[in-house]
XYZ file of C-alpha atoms in Angstrom:
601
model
C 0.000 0.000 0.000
C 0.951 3.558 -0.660
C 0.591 5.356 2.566
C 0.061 9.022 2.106
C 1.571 11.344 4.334
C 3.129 14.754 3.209
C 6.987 14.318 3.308
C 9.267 16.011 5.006
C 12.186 15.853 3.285
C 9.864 17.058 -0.154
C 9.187 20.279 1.769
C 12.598 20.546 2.978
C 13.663 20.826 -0.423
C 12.291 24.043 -1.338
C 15.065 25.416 0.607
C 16.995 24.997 -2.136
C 15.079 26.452 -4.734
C 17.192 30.017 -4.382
C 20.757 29.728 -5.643
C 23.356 29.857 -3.079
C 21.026 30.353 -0.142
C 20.937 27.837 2.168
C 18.515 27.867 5.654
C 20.129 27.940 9.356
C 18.029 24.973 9.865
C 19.404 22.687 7.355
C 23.307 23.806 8.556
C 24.890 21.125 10.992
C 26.702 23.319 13.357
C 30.213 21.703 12.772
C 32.835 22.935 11.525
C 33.497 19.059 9.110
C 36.230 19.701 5.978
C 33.905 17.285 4.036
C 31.469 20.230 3.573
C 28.324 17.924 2.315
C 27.547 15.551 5.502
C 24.169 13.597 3.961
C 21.786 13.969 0.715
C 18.583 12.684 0.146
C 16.256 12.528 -2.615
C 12.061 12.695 -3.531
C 9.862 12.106 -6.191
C 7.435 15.149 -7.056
C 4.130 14.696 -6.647
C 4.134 11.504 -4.546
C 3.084 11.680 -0.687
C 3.956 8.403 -0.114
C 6.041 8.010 3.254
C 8.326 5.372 0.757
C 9.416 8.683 -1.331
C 12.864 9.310 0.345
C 15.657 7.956 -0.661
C 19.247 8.067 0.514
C 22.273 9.043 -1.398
C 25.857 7.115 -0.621
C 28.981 10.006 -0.515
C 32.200 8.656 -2.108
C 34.790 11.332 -0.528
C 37.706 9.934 -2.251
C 36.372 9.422 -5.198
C 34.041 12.428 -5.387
C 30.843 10.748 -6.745
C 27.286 10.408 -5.045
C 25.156 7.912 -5.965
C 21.149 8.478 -5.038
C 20.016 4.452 -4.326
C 16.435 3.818 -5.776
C 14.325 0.061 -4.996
C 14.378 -2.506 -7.471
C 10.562 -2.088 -6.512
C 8.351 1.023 -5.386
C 6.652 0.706 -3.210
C 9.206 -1.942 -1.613
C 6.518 -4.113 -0.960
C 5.087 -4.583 -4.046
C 5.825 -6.121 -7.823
C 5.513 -2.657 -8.915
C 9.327 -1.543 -10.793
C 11.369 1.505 -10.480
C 11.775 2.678 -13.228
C 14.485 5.057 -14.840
C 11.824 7.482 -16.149
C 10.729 8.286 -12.455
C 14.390 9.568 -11.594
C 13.880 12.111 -13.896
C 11.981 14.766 -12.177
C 13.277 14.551 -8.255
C 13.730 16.930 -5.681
C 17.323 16.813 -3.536
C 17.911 18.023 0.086
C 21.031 17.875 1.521
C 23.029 18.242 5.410
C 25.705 20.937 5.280
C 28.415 21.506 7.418
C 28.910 25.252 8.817
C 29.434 27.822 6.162
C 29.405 25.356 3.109
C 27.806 25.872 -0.292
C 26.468 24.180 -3.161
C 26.868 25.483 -6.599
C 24.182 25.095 -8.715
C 21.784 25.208 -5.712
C 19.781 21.968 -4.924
C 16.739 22.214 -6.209
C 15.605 19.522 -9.324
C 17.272 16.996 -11.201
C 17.032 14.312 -13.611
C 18.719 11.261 -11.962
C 18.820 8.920 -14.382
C 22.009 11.187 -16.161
C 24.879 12.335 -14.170
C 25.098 15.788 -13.040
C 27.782 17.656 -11.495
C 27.665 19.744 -7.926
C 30.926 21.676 -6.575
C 31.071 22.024 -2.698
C 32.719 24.992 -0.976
C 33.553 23.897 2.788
C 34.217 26.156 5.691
C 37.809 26.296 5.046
C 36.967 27.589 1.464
C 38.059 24.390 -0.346
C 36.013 23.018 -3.628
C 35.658 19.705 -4.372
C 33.256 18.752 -7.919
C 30.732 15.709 -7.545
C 29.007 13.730 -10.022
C 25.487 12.931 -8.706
C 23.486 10.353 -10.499
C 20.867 8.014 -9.630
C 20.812 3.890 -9.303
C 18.265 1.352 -9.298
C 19.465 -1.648 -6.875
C 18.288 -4.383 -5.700
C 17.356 -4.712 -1.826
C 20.157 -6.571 0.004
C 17.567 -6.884 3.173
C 17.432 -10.719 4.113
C 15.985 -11.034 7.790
C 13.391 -13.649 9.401
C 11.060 -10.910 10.777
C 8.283 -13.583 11.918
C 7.437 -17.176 11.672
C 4.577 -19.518 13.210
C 4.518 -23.048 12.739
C 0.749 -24.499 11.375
C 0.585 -26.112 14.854
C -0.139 -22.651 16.489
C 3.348 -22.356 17.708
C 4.749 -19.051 17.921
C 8.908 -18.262 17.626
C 11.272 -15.413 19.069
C 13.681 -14.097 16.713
C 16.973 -12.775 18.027
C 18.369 -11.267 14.896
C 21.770 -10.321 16.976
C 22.184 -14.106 17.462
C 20.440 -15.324 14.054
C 18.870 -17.489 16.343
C 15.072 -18.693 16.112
C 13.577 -19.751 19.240
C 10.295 -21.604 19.071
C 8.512 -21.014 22.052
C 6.383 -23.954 23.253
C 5.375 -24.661 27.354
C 6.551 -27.842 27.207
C 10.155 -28.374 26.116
C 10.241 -32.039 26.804
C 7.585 -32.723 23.700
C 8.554 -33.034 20.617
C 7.657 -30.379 17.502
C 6.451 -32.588 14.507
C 8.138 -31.863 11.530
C 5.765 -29.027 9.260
C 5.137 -26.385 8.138
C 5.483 -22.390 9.053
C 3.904 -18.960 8.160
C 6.916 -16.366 8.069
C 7.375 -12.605 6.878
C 10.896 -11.595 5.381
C 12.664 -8.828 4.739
C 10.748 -7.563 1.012
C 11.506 -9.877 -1.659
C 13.489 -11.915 0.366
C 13.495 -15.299 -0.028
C 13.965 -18.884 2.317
C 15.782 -21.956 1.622
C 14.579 -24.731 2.301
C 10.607 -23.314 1.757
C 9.320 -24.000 4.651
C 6.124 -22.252 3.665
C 5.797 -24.763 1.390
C 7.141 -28.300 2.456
C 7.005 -30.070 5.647
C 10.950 -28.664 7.674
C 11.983 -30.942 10.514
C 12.484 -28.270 12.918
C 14.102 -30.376 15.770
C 16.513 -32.232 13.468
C 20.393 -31.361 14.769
C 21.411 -28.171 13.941
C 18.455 -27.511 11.822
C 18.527 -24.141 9.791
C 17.308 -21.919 7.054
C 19.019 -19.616 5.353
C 16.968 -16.017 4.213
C 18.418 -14.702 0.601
C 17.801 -10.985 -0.405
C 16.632 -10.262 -3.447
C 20.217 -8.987 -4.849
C 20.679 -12.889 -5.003
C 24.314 -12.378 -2.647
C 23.603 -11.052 0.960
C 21.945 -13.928 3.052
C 21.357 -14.600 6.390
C 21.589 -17.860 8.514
C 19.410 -18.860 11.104
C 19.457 -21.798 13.573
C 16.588 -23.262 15.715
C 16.198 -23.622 19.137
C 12.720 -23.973 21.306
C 12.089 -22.905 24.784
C 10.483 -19.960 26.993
C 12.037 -16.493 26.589
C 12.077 -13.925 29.296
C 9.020 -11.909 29.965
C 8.581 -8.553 31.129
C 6.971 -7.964 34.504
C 4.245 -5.787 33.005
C 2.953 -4.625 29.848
C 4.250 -4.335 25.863
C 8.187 -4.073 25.536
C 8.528 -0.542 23.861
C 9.353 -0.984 20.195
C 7.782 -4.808 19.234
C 4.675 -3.465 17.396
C 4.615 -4.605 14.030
C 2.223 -4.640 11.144
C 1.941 -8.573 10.299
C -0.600 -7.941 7.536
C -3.116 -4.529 6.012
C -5.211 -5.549 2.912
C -7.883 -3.778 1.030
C -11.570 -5.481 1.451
C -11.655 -5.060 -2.281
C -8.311 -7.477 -2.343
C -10.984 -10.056 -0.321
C -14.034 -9.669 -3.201
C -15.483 -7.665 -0.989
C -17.244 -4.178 -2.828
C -17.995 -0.864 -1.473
C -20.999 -1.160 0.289
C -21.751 2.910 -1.465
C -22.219 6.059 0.869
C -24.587 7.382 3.843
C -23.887 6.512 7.446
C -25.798 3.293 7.842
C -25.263 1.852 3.961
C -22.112 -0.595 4.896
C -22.710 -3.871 5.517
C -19.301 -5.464 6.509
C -19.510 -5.822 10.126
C -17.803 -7.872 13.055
C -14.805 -9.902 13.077
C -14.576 -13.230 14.254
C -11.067 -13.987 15.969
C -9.430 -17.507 16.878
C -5.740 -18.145 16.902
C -5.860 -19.448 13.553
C -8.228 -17.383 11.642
C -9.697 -13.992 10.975
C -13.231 -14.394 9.989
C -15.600 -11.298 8.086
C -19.065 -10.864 8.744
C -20.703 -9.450 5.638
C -24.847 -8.843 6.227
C -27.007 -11.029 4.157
C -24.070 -13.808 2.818
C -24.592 -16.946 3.469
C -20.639 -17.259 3.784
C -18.526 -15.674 6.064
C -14.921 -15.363 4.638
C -11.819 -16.895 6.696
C -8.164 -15.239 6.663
C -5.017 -16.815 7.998
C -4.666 -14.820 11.285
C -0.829 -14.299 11.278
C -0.742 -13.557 7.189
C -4.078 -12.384 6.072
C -4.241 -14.745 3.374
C -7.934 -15.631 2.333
C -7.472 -19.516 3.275
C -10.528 -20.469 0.877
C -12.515 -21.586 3.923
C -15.546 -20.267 4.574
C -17.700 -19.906 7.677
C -21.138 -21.159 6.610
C -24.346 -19.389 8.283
C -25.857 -22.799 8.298
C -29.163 -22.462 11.314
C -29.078 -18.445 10.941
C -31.964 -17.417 8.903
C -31.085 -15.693 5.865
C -30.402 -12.310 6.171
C -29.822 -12.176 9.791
C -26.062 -12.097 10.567
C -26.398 -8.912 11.166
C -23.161 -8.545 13.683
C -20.188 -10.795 14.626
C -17.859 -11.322 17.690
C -15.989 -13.975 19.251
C -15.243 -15.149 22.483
C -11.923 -15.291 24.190
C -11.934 -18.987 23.491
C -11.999 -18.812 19.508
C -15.850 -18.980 19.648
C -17.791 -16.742 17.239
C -20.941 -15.315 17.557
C -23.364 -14.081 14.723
C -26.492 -12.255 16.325
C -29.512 -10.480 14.793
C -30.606 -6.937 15.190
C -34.255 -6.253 16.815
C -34.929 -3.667 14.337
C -34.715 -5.651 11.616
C -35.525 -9.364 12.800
C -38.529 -8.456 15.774
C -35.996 -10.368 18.512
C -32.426 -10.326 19.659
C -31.147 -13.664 18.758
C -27.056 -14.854 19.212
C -25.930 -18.342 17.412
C -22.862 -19.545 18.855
C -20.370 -21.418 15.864
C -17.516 -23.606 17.755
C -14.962 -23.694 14.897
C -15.756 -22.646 11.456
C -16.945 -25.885 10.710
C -19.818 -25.415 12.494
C -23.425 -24.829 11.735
C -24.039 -22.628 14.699
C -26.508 -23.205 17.946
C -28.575 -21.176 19.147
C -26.541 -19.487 22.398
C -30.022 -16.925 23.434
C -32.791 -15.112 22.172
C -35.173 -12.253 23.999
C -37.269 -9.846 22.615
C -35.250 -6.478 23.805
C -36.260 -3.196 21.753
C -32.806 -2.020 19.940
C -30.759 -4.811 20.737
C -27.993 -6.440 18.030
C -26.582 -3.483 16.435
C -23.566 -4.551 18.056
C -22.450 -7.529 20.147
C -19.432 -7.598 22.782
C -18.461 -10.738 24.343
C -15.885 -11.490 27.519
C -14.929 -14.973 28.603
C -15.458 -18.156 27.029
C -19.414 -18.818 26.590
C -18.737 -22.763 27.379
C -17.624 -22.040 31.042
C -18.040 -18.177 32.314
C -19.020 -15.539 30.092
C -20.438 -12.225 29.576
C -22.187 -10.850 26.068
C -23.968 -7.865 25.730
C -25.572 -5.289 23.432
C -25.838 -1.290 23.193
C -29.447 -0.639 22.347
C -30.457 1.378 19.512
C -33.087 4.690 20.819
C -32.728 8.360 20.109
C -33.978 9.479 22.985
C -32.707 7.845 26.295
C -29.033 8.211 27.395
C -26.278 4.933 26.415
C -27.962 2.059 27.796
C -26.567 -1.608 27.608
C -28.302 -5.155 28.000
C -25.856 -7.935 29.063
C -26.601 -11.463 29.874
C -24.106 -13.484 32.376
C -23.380 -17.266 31.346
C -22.554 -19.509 34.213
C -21.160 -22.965 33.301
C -21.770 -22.456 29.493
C -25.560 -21.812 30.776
C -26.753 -18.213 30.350
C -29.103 -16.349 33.108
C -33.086 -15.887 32.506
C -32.992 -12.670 32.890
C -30.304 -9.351 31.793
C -28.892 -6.330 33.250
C -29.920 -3.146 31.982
C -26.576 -0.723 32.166
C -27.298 3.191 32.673
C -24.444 4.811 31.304
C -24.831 8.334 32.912
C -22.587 11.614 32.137
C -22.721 11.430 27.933
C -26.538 13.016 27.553
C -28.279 11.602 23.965
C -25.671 9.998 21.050
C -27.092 8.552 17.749
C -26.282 4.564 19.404
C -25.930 3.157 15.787
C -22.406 4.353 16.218
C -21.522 3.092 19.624
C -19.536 0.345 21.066
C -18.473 -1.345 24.471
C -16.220 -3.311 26.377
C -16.892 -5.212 29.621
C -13.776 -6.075 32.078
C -14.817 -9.275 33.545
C -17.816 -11.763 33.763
C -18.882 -9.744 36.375
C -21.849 -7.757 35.497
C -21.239 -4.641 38.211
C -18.031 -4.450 36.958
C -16.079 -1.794 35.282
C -16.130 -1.362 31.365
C -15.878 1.188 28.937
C -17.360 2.489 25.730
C -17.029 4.541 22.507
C -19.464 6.895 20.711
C -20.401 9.636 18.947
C -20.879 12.219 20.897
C -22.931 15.013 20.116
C -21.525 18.610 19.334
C -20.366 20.764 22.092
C -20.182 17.819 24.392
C -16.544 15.819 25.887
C -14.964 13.273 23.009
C -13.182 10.521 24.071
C -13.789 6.792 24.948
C -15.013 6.646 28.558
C -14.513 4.595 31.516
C -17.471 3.972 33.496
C -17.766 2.497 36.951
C -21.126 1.598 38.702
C -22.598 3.865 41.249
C -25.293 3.379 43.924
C -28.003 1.079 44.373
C -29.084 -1.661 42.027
C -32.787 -2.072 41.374
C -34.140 -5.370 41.064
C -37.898 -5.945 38.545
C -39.345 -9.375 39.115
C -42.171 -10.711 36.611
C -45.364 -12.075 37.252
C -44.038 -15.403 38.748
C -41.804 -13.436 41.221
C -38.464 -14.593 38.942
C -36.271 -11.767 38.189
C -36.833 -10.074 34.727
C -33.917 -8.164 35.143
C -31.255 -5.952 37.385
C -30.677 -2.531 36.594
C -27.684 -0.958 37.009
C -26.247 3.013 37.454
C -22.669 3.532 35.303
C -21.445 7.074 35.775
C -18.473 8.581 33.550
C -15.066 7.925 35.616
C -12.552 9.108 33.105
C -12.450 10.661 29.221
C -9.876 9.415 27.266
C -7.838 10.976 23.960
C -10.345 12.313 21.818
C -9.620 11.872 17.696
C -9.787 15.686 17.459
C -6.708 16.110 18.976
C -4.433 13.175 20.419
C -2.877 15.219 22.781
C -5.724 17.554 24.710
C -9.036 16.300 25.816
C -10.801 19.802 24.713
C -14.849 20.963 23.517
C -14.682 20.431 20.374
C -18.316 22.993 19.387
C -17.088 22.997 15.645
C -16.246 19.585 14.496
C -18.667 17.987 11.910
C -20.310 14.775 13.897
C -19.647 12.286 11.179
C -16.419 11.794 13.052
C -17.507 9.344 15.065
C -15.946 6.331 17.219
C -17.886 3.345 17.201
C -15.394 0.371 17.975
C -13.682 -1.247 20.788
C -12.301 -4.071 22.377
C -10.595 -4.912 25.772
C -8.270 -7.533 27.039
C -5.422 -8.078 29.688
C -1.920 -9.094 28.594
C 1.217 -9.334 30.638
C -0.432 -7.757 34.277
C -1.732 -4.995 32.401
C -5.098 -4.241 30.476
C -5.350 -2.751 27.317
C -8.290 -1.099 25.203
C -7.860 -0.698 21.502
C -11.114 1.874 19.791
C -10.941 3.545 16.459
C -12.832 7.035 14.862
C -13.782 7.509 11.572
C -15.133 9.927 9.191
C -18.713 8.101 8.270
C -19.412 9.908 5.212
C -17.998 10.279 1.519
C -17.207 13.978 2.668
C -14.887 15.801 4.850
C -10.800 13.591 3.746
C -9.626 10.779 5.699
C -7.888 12.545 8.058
C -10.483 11.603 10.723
C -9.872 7.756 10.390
C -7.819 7.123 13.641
C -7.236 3.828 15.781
C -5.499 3.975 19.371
C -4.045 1.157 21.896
C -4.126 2.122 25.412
C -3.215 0.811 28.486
C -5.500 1.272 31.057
C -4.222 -0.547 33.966
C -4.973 2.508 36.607
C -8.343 2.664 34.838
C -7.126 6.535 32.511
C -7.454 6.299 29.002
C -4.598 8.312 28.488
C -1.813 6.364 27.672
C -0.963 5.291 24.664
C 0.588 1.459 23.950
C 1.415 1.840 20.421
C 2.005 4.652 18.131
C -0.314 4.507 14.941
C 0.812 8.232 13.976
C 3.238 8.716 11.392
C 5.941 8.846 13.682
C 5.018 5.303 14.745
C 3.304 2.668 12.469
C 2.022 5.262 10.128
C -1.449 3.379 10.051
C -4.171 6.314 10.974
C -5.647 8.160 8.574
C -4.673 5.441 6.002
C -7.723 2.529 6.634
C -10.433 4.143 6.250
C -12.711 4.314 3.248
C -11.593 7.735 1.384
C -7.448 6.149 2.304
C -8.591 3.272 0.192
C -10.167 5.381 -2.839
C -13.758 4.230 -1.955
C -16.708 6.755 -2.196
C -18.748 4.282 0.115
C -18.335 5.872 3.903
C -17.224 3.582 7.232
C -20.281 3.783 9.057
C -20.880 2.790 11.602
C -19.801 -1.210 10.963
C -15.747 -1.306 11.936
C -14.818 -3.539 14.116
C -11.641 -3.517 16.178
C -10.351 -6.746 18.357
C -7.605 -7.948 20.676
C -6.422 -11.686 20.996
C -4.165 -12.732 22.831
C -1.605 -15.830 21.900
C -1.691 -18.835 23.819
C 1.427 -18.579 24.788
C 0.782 -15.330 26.288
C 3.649 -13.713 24.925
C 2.133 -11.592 22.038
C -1.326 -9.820 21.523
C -2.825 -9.035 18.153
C -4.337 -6.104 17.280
C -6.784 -6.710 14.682
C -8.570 -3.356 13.072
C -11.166 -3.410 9.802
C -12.552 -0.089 8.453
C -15.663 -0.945 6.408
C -15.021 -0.284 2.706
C -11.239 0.049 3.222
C -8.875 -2.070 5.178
C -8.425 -4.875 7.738
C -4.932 -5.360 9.023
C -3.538 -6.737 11.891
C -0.860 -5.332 14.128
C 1.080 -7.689 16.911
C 3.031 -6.492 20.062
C 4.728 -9.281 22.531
C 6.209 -8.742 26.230
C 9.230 -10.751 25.302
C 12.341 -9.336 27.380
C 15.053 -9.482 24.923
């Protein structure tokens, strides 16, 4: 994917644009003889964060060479060619007091061109300055899963994989292995491909860069690596995988706030699974590559039409509900594995319920699942039903969410923290103008009111959430602030929560929900909210970070057709317990997965 960002070294470059007139801020204040310390180049006209490219500075022999990929972007089959060096923009680092004459500005690469530097001493030196298309000599192991689930460590300082498995003593069956190499990279043996004995003595693989010379050798090992005490090691996140919808057969769903129907993700170790309203067929990515695995999740005992929503337990199983509006009744089908037909887990006749279903624990054993309900003129209110050894309760608790006043609850979302239905949880929604914007943390408050029906059973518990704590609003990362001028199609209406390594995490999104307005808006944010303040952030999705907001959404992925209110954003956590996936869809434009571990390295 092309991510589009304005680059910084394309608006340095207009520095340059006035002969022999260079800006303080581009002088490094040293006094170095070799005048010209460091020169990039940038293609005009492309935003893409790829478009900078770095030039190597042959003192002795006078010559810089600006090194274009083989392939642009890196990651795709896309070529470089010759007739995009032709047109680039140059910025270079300068010593104290040196000069370039003919002042940076543009040049066509693909000849050679001639510079002469004046140093601080007053000494001249003439370059040539052409351009070079190369091939990437990048050749590391960045991550690899065996078939069987099991995760590996890679200590690139060692070029040592450790396969990390809870029980040392057992043997690891000879198979097969998801990985992700350096771009273009290749592995020998495959072991994508054939069947790699992976406790054989002194078993290895060797990664090849694409320049066909530089390689890389790695040996196995298996065992438990070092943990941290608490939280995400600073640094691990990664993007495993970001694909367009339209990659998956799966179309713009066209424009308007409520016209998508993409909704829910279903998450197991294995596989990502995509909830599309009205198929009978649910499709099924590899969870560590985002491949489309050709499986499908069939609807079997829903009616047609009525996977409306999708979630998943924290056991790996999925649940498809209806919405009230549509189908007269709330119903939930639980599927075990995607070979399943589904069962029916509960159905009730509650007014709103089913736009959107949250889920915490494992429905088999101890669970919670519950719904925001869908009115325009109440404040948030949730209905959640408690499962007790796999069986869930006759009657629900009605959640009062106090402290937000009225929010269109189409584009709302929440998390529970437990099984425990008083307990804490928190939520995301769009919040109307003039009002605090932010995911909130609620807490209960005060007395719980009891109804009973007419056979003295109780019909349901009632319970009084008040706001605890606003969290970063997508207005401004940095400053929880009114916002009385922002257009309300910005709008959060995702979340998930989980706890990982002694701490607890909640990952929510915003997007912009119409065809109007850029993609600026189209944010996602990992927190960690172990003292309960949403304030925090885990992982960096600016452009300083993983470069992943504003470039997910529907406009970022050249769709007319709006978000809506139908993204979905989920945590899972490995088995292991040593990583945590971060899984994110924007209706109409991407899914993508990001994964952060608490290995101590």
């Amino acid at each position: 994917m092309k991510t589009k960002l304005l680059s910084y070294i394309s608006a340095l470059a207009m520095i340059f644009m006035a002969a022999g007139c260079h800006d303080p801020e581009q002088v490094t204040p040293n006094g170095d003889p070799k005048g010209i310390l460091s020169l990039k180049a940038s293609m005009i006209g492309d935003e893409s964060s790829e478009n900078s490219f770095d030039a190597e500075i042959d003192y002795d022999n006078n010559s810089i060479v600006v090194v274009f990929p083989y392939n642009y972007p890196r990651s795709s089959d896309e070529l470089f060619t010759p007739e995009m060096m032709k047109d680039v923009k140059l910025t270079a680092s300068l010593a104290t007091n040196t000069k370039i004459e003919p002042a940076l500005s543009t040049l066509d690469l693909s000849q050679t061109n001639y510079i002469t530097v004046t140093n601080s001493l007053g000494e001249r030196k003439r370059y040539s300055l052409k351009g070079e298309i190369r091939y990437s000599a990048d050749c590391e192991m960045e991550t690899l899963d065996l078939v069987s689930g099991i995760s590996a460590v890679v200590y690139e300082d060692e070029n040592r994989i450790m396969l990390v498995t809870p029980n040392i003593d057992e043997r690891i069956e000879p198979q097969t292995a998801s990985i992700s190499l350096s771009y273009h990279a290749t592995i020998i043996p495959d072991i994508t491909k054939e069947p790699f004995d992976f406790e054989a003595e002194g078993a290895k693989i060797k990664v090849v860069a694409q320049d066909g010379k530089t390689s890389k050798e790695y040996t196995f090992s298996k065992g438990i690596p070092n943990r941290l005490r608490y939280g995400i090691r600073q640094g691990s996140a990664r993007l495993m995988w970001l694909k367009k919808l339209s990659e998956l057969g799966i179309s713009a769903n066209g424009g308007g706030d409520n016209s998508c129907t993409t909704t829910g993700l279903g998450i197991t170790n294995d596989y990502v699974i995509i909830n599309q309203q009205g198929q009978r067929e649910a499709i099924v990515l590899n969870a560590r590559t985002g491949e489309d695995t050709g499986k499908r999740l069939h609807m079997g005992n829903v009616p047609l039409g009525m996977n409306h929503n999708m979630t998943s337990d924290d056991a790996g199983n999925i649940l498809v509900n209806t919405y009230y509006s549509t189908a007269n009744v709330f119903t939930v089908w639980k599927f075990a594995s995607i070979d399943e037909q589904g069962t029916q887990l509960y159905s009730a006749s509650v007014y709103g319920a089913g736009n959107r279903i949250s889920v915490i624990g494992d429905v088999n054993g101890n669970a919670r699942f519950g719904t925001i309900a869908n009115s325009s003129t109440v404040p948030l209110t949730i209905y959640s039903w408690g499962i007790e050894n796999g069986k869930v309760n006759t009657y629900y608790d009605q959640f009062n969410l106090n402290g937000l006043g009225r929010t269109p609850w189409t584009s709302a979302d929440f998390a529970p923290t437990s099984v425990t239905a008083g307990d804490n949880l928190f939520a995301c929604y769009a919040a109307p103008t003039n009002s605090k914007y932010g995911p909130v943390f609620f807490s209960q408050v005060g007395n719980e009111t009891t109804n009973y029906n007419n056979n003295n059973e109780i019909a349901s518990i009632v319970r009084n959430f008040n706001a605890v704590s606003y969290g970063i609003p997508n207005c401004d990362p940095k400053d929880l602030k009114e916002r009385p001028n922002d257009p309300e199609n910005w709008i959060m209406n995702a979340c998930d929560y989980k706890e990982f390594n002694n701490s607890k995490f909640f990952f929510y999104n915003s997007v912009n929900a119409q065809t109007f307005g850029g993609k600026k808006n189209d944010y996602m944010y990992l927190l960690d909210v172990t003292g309960g303040e949403l304030t925090s952030e885990a992982v960096d999705f600016s452009e300083n970070g993983l470069n992943l907001n504003h470039e997910c959404g529907a406009q970022a992925a050249g769709n007319l057709g709006a978000s809506g209110p139908c993204n979905d954003m989920r945590l899972w956590v490995d088995p292991t317990g040593f990583y945590m996936y971060a899984y994110f869809m924007y209706s109409n434009g991407f899914i993508g997965c990001v994964r952060v571990d608490c290995i101590q390295k």
